[in-house]
CSV table of C-alpha atoms and ligand atoms in Angstrom, one decimal:
chain,number,residue,atom,x,y,z
A,1,UNK,CA,-21.5,-12.7,12.6
A,2,UNK,CA,-18.8,-15.0,13.8
A,3,UNK,CA,-15.4,-14.3,12.2
A,4,UNK,CA,-13.6,-17.0,10.4
A,5,UNK,CA,-10.4,-17.8,12.3
A,6,UNK,CA,-8.8,-19.8,9.4
A,7,UNK,CA,-9.2,-19.5,5.7
A,8,UNK,CA,-7.9,-21.6,2.8
A,9,UNK,CA,-6.4,-19.7,-0.2
A,10,UNK,CA,-5.4,-22.2,-2.9
A,11,UNK,CA,-3.0,-24.7,-1.3
A,12,UNK,CA,-2.3,-22.6,1.9
A,13,UNK,CA,-4.0,-22.0,5.2
A,14,UNK,CA,-4.1,-18.6,6.8
A,15,UNK,CA,-5.1,-17.5,10.3
A,16,UNK,CA,-6.7,-14.2,11.2
A,17,UNK,CA,-4.1,-11.6,12.4
A,18,UNK,CA,-5.5,-8.1,11.9
A,19,UNK,CA,-9.3,-7.9,12.4
A,20,UNK,CA,-11.4,-5.4,10.4
A,21,UNK,CA,-12.0,-3.2,13.4
A,22,UNK,CA,-8.3,-2.7,14.0
A,23,UNK,CA,-7.7,-1.9,10.3
A,24,UNK,CA,-10.4,0.7,10.4
A,25,UNK,CA,-9.0,2.3,13.6
A,26,UNK,CA,-5.5,2.5,12.1
A,27,UNK,CA,-6.7,3.9,8.8
A,28,UNK,CA,-8.6,6.7,10.7
A,29,UNK,CA,-5.4,7.5,12.7
A,30,UNK,CA,-3.3,7.7,9.5
A,31,UNK,CA,-6.0,9.8,7.7
A,32,UNK,CA,-6.1,12.2,10.6
A,33,UNK,CA,-2.3,12.6,10.4
A,34,UNK,CA,-2.6,13.3,6.6
A,35,UNK,CA,-5.5,15.8,7.2
A,36,UNK,CA,-3.3,17.6,9.7
A,37,UNK,CA,-0.1,17.5,7.7
A,38,UNK,CA,-1.6,18.5,4.4
A,39,UNK,CA,-4.1,21.2,5.7
A,40,UNK,CA,-4.3,24.0,3.1
A,41,UNK,CA,-2.8,21.9,0.3
A,42,UNK,CA,-4.3,19.7,-2.4
A,43,UNK,CA,-2.5,16.4,-2.5
A,44,UNK,CA,-2.6,13.8,-5.3
A,45,UNK,CA,-3.0,10.3,-4.0
A,46,UNK,CA,-1.3,7.7,-6.2
A,47,UNK,CA,-2.6,4.3,-5.4
A,48,UNK,CA,-0.5,1.3,-6.5
A,49,UNK,CA,-2.7,-1.4,-8.1
A,50,UNK,CA,-3.7,-4.1,-7.6
A,51,UNK,CA,-3.1,-4.6,-3.9
A,52,UNK,CA,-4.1,-1.1,-2.6
A,53,UNK,CA,-7.5,-0.9,-4.1
A,54,UNK,CA,-9.5,-1.5,-0.9
A,55,UNK,CA,-7.1,0.4,1.4
A,56,UNK,CA,-7.2,3.4,-1.0
A,57,UNK,CA,-11.0,3.4,-1.0
A,58,UNK,CA,-11.2,3.3,2.8
A,59,UNK,CA,-8.4,5.8,3.3
A,60,UNK,CA,-9.8,8.4,0.9
A,61,UNK,CA,-13.2,8.4,2.6
A,62,UNK,CA,-11.4,9.5,5.8
A,63,UNK,CA,-9.5,12.3,4.1
A,64,UNK,CA,-11.3,15.6,4.3
A,65,UNK,CA,-8.9,17.6,2.1
A,66,UNK,CA,-9.6,18.7,-1.4
A,67,UNK,CA,-7.6,16.0,-3.3
A,68,UNK,CA,-7.3,13.9,-6.4
A,69,UNK,CA,-6.6,10.2,-6.8
A,70,UNK,CA,-5.0,8.3,-9.6
A,71,UNK,CA,-4.1,4.7,-10.0
A,72,UNK,CA,-0.8,3.4,-11.2
A,73,UNK,CA,0.4,-0.1,-11.9
A,74,UNK,CA,3.9,-1.6,-12.0
A,75,UNK,CA,4.6,-3.7,-15.1
A,76,UNK,CA,7.5,-6.1,-14.8
A,77,UNK,CA,9.5,-7.0,-17.8
A,78,UNK,CA,12.9,-8.7,-18.3
A,79,UNK,CA,15.5,-6.0,-18.7
A,80,UNK,CA,19.0,-6.4,-20.1
A,81,UNK,CA,20.7,-5.1,-16.9
A,82,UNK,CA,22.1,-7.5,-14.3
A,83,UNK,CA,19.3,-6.7,-11.9
A,84,UNK,CA,17.1,-8.8,-14.1
A,85,UNK,CA,13.5,-7.7,-13.6
A,86,UNK,CA,12.9,-4.0,-14.2
A,87,UNK,CA,9.5,-2.5,-13.2
A,88,UNK,CA,7.9,0.3,-15.1
A,89,UNK,CA,5.3,2.6,-13.6
A,90,UNK,CA,2.3,2.7,-16.0
A,91,UNK,CA,-0.9,4.7,-16.0
A,92,UNK,CA,0.3,8.0,-14.4
A,93,UNK,CA,-2.1,10.2,-16.4
A,94,UNK,CA,-2.1,13.2,-14.1
A,95,UNK,CA,0.3,16.1,-14.1
A,96,UNK,CA,2.1,16.0,-10.7
A,97,UNK,CA,4.5,18.9,-11.4
A,98,UNK,CA,4.6,21.1,-8.2
A,99,UNK,CA,1.9,19.0,-6.5
A,100,UNK,CA,2.3,17.1,-3.2
A,101,UNK,CA,2.1,13.4,-3.9
A,102,UNK,CA,1.1,10.7,-1.5
A,103,UNK,CA,1.8,7.1,-2.7
A,104,UNK,CA,-0.8,4.6,-1.4
A,105,UNK,CA,0.7,1.1,-1.1
A,106,UNK,CA,-0.7,-2.1,0.4
A,107,UNK,CA,2.6,-3.4,1.8
A,108,UNK,CA,6.2,-2.5,1.9
A,109,UNK,CA,8.4,-5.6,2.1
A,110,UNK,CA,11.9,-5.2,0.7
A,111,UNK,CA,11.1,-1.6,-0.2
A,112,UNK,CA,12.5,-2.1,-3.7
A,113,UNK,CA,9.1,-1.3,-5.3
A,114,UNK,CA,8.7,1.9,-3.4
A,115,UNK,CA,12.4,2.9,-4.1
A,116,UNK,CA,11.7,2.5,-7.8
A,117,UNK,CA,8.4,4.4,-7.6
A,118,UNK,CA,10.2,7.3,-5.9
A,119,UNK,CA,12.9,7.5,-8.5
A,120,UNK,CA,10.3,7.5,-11.3
A,121,UNK,CA,8.1,10.1,-9.7
A,122,UNK,CA,10.9,12.4,-8.8
A,123,UNK,CA,11.6,12.9,-12.5
A,124,UNK,CA,8.2,14.5,-12.8
A,125,UNK,CA,9.1,17.3,-10.2
A,126,UNK,CA,6.3,17.0,-7.7
A,127,UNK,CA,6.6,19.4,-4.7
A,128,UNK,CA,6.9,16.5,-2.3
A,129,UNK,CA,6.4,12.7,-2.2
A,130,UNK,CA,5.2,10.8,0.9
A,131,UNK,CA,4.6,7.1,1.3
A,132,UNK,CA,1.5,5.9,2.9
A,133,UNK,CA,1.3,2.1,3.4
A,134,UNK,CA,-1.2,-0.2,5.0
A,135,UNK,CA,1.5,-2.6,6.2
A,136,UNK,CA,5.3,-2.6,6.7
A,137,UNK,CA,7.6,-5.4,7.3
A,138,UNK,CA,10.6,-3.5,8.9
A,139,UNK,CA,12.9,-6.5,9.2
A,140,UNK,CA,12.7,-7.2,5.5
A,141,UNK,CA,13.6,-3.7,4.3
A,142,UNK,CA,16.6,-3.8,1.9
A,143,UNK,CA,16.8,-0.1,1.1
A,144,UNK,CA,16.7,3.1,3.2
A,145,UNK,CA,13.2,4.3,2.8
A,146,UNK,CA,11.2,7.0,4.7
A,147,UNK,CA,7.8,5.6,5.2
A,148,UNK,CA,5.8,8.6,6.4
A,149,UNK,CA,2.5,7.0,7.1
A,150,UNK,CA,2.0,3.4,8.1
A,151,UNK,CA,-1.1,1.7,9.5
A,152,UNK,CA,0.7,-1.3,11.0
A,153,UNK,CA,4.1,-2.8,11.2
A,154,UNK,CA,4.1,-6.6,11.0
A,155,UNK,CA,6.6,-9.5,11.3
A,156,UNK,CA,8.2,-11.1,8.3
A,157,UNK,CA,5.3,-13.5,7.5
A,158,UNK,CA,3.2,-13.7,4.3
A,159,UNK,CA,-0.2,-12.1,4.7
A,160,UNK,CA,-3.4,-12.0,2.6
A,161,UNK,CA,-6.8,-10.3,2.6
A,162,UNK,CA,-8.1,-6.7,2.5
A,163,UNK,CA,-6.6,-6.3,-1.0
A,164,UNK,CA,-3.5,-8.4,-0.6
A,165,UNK,CA,-3.3,-11.7,-2.5
A,166,UNK,CA,-1.6,-15.0,-2.7
A,167,UNK,CA,-1.2,-15.9,-6.3
A,168,UNK,CA,-4.1,-13.7,-7.3
A,169,UNK,CA,-6.5,-15.0,-4.7
A,170,UNK,CA,-7.6,-14.0,-1.2
A,171,UNK,CA,-8.0,-10.2,-1.8
A,172,UNK,CA,-11.7,-10.2,-0.9
A,173,UNK,CA,-11.7,-10.5,2.8
A,174,UNK,CA,-12.5,-7.8,5.4
A,175,UNK,CA,-9.7,-9.0,7.8
A,176,UNK,CA,-6.1,-9.7,7.2
A,177,UNK,CA,-4.7,-13.2,7.6
A,178,UNK,CA,-1.2,-14.6,8.2
A,179,UNK,CA,0.1,-17.8,6.7
A,180,UNK,CA,0.1,-20.8,9.0
B,201,IMP,P1,8.7,-4.9,-2.1
B,201,IMP,O1,9.1,-4.4,-3.4
B,201,IMP,O2,9.5,-6.1,-1.7
B,201,IMP,O3,8.5,-3.9,-1.0
B,201,IMP,O4,7.3,-5.6,-2.4
B,201,IMP,C1,6.1,-5.0,-2.4
B,201,IMP,C2,5.0,-5.8,-3.0
B,201,IMP,O5,5.2,-7.2,-2.8
B,201,IMP,C3,3.7,-5.5,-2.5
B,201,IMP,O6,3.1,-4.4,-3.2
B,201,IMP,C4,2.9,-6.7,-2.6
B,201,IMP,O7,2.3,-6.8,-3.9
B,201,IMP,C5,4.0,-7.8,-2.5
B,201,IMP,N1,4.0,-8.4,-1.2
B,201,IMP,C6,5.0,-8.4,-0.3
B,201,IMP,N2,4.8,-9.0,0.9
B,201,IMP,C7,3.5,-9.5,0.7
B,201,IMP,C8,2.7,-10.3,1.6
B,201,IMP,O8,3.0,-10.7,2.7
B,201,IMP,N3,1.4,-10.6,1.0
B,201,IMP,C9,1.0,-10.3,-0.2
B,201,IMP,N4,1.8,-9.5,-1.0
B,201,IMP,C10,3.0,-9.2,-0.6
C-alpha cells in the first residue's frame, strides 16, 4: 500500500521522516545489543506511558531474555519549589531491589524527565539502570545523561506517530512524521 507522505494532526501538518521499515530495523539492532549485554541476567523493563506503548511492545518481542515488564507514568503537579512543575513516578508496582532495570522511553528531548526518573529509581536500589529510547534529540539535552540504547538520533523538530502524540493525537501511525 502507498504510504501517506503527509498527515494532518489537529491543526498541524506532518511529513513522513522515519518509515516503519527503518523503525523495525533499528529496534532489532537495539534489542540485539540488549540480548548481548544482559545475557545471563533477568532485566526489568520499565516502559514510560503513554508514549512508549508501541515501542515497548515491539522491542520486547525482539528480546529473548527471561525478563519482566512494568509500566510507569509520570504525573505532573504544581509543586511549591521554584522549579514549578514537579513530576512524580506512579505505578511502579514491582520490586526492583538488586534487579537490572531498563527504562523504555519514546523520546529524550531536554532529558529532564529521564533525569528525574533515574533519581527516583535509584532510591529503590536496583543493581543497574539503563535508558533505552526510541528517539533522542541530542541538541536539546539540558542535563548530562547516559543514554545506553537509542534507536535513532533526530534533529530538534517536533515528531508524531508510532506512539508519540501532538496534543493527545497522532499516536496511531506505523511511521514517524516530522512537523512541517
Ligand atoms: P524531556 O523531559 O524534555 O526529555 O521530554 C520527554 C517527553 O516530552 C517525552 O516523553 C515526550 O512525551 C515529550 N516530547 C518531547 N519531544 C517530543 C516530540 O517531538 N514529539 C512528541 N512528544 C515529545
